[in-house]
CSV table of C-alpha atoms in Angstrom, one decimal:
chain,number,residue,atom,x,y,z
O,1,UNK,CA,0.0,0.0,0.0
O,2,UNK,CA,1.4,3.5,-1.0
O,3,UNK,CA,1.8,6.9,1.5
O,4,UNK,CA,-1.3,7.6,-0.5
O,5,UNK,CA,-3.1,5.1,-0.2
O,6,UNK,CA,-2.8,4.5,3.6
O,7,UNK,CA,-3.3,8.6,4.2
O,8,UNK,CA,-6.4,8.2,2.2
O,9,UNK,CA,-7.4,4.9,4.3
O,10,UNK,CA,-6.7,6.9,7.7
O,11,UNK,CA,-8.8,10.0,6.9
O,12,UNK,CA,-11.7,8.2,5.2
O,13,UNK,CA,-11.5,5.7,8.8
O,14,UNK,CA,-11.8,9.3,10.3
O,15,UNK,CA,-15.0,10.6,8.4
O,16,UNK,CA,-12.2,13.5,7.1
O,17,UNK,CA,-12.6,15.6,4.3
O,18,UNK,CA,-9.7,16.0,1.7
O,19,UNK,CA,-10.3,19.9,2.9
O,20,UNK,CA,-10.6,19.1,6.5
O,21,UNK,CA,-7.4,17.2,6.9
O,22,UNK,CA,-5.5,19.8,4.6
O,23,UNK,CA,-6.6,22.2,6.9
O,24,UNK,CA,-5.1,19.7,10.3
O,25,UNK,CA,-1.5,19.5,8.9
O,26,UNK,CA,-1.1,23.3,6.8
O,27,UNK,CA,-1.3,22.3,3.4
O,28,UNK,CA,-3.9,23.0,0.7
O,29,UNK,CA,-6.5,19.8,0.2
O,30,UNK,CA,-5.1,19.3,-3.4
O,31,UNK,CA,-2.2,18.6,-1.9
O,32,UNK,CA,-3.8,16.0,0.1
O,33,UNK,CA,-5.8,14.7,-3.0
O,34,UNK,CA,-2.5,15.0,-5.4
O,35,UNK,CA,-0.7,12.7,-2.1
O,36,UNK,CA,-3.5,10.7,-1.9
O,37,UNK,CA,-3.7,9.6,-6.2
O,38,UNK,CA,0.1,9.0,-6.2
O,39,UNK,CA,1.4,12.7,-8.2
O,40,UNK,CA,2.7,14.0,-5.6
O,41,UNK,CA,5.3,12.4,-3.0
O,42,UNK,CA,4.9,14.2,0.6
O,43,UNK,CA,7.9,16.1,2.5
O,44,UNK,CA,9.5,14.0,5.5
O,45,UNK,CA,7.8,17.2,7.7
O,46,UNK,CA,4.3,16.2,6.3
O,47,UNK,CA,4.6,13.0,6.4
O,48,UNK,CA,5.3,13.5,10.4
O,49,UNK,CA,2.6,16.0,10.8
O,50,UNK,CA,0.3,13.5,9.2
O,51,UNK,CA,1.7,10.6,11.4
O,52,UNK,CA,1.0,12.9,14.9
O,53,UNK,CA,-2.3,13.9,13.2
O,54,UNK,CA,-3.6,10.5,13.0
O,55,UNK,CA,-1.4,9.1,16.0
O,56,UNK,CA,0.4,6.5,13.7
O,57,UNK,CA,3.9,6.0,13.3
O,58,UNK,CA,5.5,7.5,10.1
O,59,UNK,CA,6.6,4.2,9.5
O,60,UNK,CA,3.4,3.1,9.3
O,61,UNK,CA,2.6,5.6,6.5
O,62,UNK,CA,5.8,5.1,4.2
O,63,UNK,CA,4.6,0.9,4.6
O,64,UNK,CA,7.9,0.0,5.9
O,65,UNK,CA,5.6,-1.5,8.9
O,66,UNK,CA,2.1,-2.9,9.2
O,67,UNK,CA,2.0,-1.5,12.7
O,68,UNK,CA,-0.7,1.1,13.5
O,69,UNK,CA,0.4,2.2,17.1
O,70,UNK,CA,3.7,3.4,18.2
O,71,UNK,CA,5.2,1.3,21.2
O,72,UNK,CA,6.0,4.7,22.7
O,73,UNK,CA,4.6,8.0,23.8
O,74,UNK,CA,4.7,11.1,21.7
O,75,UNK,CA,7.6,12.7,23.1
O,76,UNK,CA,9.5,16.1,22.4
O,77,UNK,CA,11.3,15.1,18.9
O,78,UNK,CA,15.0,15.4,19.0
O,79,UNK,CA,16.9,17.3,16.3
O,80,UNK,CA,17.2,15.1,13.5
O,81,UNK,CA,20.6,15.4,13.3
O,82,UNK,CA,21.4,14.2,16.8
O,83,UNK,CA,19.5,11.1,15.9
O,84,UNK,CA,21.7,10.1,12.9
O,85,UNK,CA,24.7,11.1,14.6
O,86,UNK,CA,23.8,9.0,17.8
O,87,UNK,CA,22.6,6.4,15.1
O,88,UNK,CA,26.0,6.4,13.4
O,89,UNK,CA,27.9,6.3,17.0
O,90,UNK,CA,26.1,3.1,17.9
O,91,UNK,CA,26.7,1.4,14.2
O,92,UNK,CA,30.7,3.3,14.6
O,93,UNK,CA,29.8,4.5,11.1
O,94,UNK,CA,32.1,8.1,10.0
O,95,UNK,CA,30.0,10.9,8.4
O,96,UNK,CA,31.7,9.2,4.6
O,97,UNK,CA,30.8,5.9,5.4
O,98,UNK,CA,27.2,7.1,5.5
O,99,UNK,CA,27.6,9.4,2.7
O,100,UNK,CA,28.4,6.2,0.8
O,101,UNK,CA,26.1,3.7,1.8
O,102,UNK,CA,22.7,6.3,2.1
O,103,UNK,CA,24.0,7.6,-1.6
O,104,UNK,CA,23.5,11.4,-0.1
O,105,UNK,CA,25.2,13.8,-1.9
O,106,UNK,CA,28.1,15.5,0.9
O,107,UNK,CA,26.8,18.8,0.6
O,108,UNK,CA,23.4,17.7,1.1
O,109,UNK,CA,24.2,15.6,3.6
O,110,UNK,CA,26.1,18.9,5.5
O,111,UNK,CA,22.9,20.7,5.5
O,112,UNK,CA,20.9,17.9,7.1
O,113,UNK,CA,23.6,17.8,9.9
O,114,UNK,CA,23.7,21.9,10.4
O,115,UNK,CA,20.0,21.6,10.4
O,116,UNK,CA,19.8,23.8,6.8
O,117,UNK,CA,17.6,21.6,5.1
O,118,UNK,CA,14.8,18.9,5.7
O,119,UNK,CA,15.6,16.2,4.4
O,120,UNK,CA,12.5,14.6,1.8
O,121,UNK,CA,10.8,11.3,2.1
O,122,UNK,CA,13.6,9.4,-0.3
O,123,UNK,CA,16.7,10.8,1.6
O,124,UNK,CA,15.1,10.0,4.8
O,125,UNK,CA,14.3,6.7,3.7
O,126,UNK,CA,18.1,6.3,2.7
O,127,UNK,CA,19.1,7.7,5.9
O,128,UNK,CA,17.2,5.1,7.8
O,129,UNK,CA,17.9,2.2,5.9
O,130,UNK,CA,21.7,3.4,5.9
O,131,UNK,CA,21.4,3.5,9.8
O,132,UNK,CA,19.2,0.1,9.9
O,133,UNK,CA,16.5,2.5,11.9
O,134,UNK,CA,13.3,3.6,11.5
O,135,UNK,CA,12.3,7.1,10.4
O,136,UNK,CA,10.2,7.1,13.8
O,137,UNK,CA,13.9,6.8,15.5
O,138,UNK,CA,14.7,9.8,13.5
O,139,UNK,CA,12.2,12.1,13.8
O,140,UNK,CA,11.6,11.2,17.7
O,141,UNK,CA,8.4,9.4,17.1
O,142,UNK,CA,10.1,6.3,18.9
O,143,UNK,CA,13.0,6.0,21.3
O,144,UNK,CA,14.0,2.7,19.6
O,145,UNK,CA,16.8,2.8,17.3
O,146,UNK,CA,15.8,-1.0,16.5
O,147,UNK,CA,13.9,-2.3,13.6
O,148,UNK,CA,11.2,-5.5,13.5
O,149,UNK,CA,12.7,-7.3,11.3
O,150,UNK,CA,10.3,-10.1,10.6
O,151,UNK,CA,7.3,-11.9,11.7
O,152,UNK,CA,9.1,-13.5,14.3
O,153,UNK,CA,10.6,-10.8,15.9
O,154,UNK,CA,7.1,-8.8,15.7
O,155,UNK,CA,5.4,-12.3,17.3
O,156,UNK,CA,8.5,-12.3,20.0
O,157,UNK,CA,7.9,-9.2,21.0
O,158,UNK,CA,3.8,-9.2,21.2
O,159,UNK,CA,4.6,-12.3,23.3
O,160,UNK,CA,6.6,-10.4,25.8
O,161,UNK,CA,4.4,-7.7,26.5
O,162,UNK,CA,1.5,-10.1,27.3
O,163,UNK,CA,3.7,-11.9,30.3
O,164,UNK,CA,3.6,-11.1,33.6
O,165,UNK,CA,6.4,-9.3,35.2
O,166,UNK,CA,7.6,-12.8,36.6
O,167,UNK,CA,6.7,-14.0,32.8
O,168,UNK,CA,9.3,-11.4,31.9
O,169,UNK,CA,11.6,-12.2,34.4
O,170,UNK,CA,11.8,-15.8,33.4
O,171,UNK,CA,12.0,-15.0,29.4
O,172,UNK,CA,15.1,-12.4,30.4
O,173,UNK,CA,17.6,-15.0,32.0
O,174,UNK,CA,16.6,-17.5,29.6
O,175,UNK,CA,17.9,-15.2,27.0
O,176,UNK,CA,21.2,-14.3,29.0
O,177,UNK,CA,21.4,-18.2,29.6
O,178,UNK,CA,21.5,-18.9,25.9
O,179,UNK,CA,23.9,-15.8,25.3
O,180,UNK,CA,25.9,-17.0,27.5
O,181,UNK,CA,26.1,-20.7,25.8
O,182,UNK,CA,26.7,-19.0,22.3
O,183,UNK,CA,29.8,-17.4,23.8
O,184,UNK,CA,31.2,-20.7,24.9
């Protein structure tokens, strides 16, 4: 499903008009309709207005997960910027090594650090991948710099939070148990 298509899905779900939602994120409601038929690809900014609007994750909205809710509360979003860097500090990746693998231009990049520029929906979506984050992580819509990376790590993790803090407990040093094998 495109951005389009699952804007369209959310606002329809809402009993929104094209107009009305325009009107909710600052942007005219042929934008919306030109989003919503596929001519028009939407900023990284709108996309995270849209995202708060509707209280979905913008990862939600680019498809890159089938997840509706965030795992985490709406918090005050970082500067972009100190989400890559602390992104590229985790993965020890060097501003060029980044440069490389996202396929960002330098000077683009640059202004993305200095906070110049926004980046749009395709560099961001570089930027993530590049990082192995989501765009949530990036634009503070989620304090997890990890990615579901399957069905079973989505079914793992549904799993956990149904246990009970004992539950939890138990799962926890069963995992240190068998990291603790692996390193053996």
């Amino acid at each position: 499903m495109t951005i389009g298509k699952r804007i369209k899905e959310l606002r329809t779900e809402a009993d929104l008009l094209q107009s009305e939602l325009g009107k909710a994120v600052a942007v005219s409601s042929q934008v919306i309709s030109n989003i919503e038929r596929g001519y028009t690809k939407p900023s990284t900014e709108l996309v995270n207005r849209c995202a708060k609007y509707f209280g979905v994750p913008a990862d939600y909205l680019l498809g890159r997960t089938t997840e509706k809710y965030s795992t985490t509360e709406q918090k005050e979003a970082p500067a972009l910027s100190a989400k890559i860097k602390d992104r590229m500090d985790q993965l020890q990746l060097n501003p060029s090594d980044l440069i490389t693998k996202s396929e960002i231009p330098e000077d683009s990049f640059e202004d993305i650090m200095t906070g110049t520029v926004i980046p749009g929906i395709d560099v961001a979506g570089r930027l993530s991948k590049a990082l192995d984050t989501s765009i949530d992580y990036l634009v503070g819509n989620s304090e997890y710099s990890c990615v579901i990376a399957s069905e079973d790590e989505q079914d793992i993790i549904l799993r956990y939070r149904q246990l009970s803090k004992k539950g939890k407990r138990i799962f926890l040093g069963m995992m240190e148990k068998m990291e603790e094998e692996k390193t053996e």
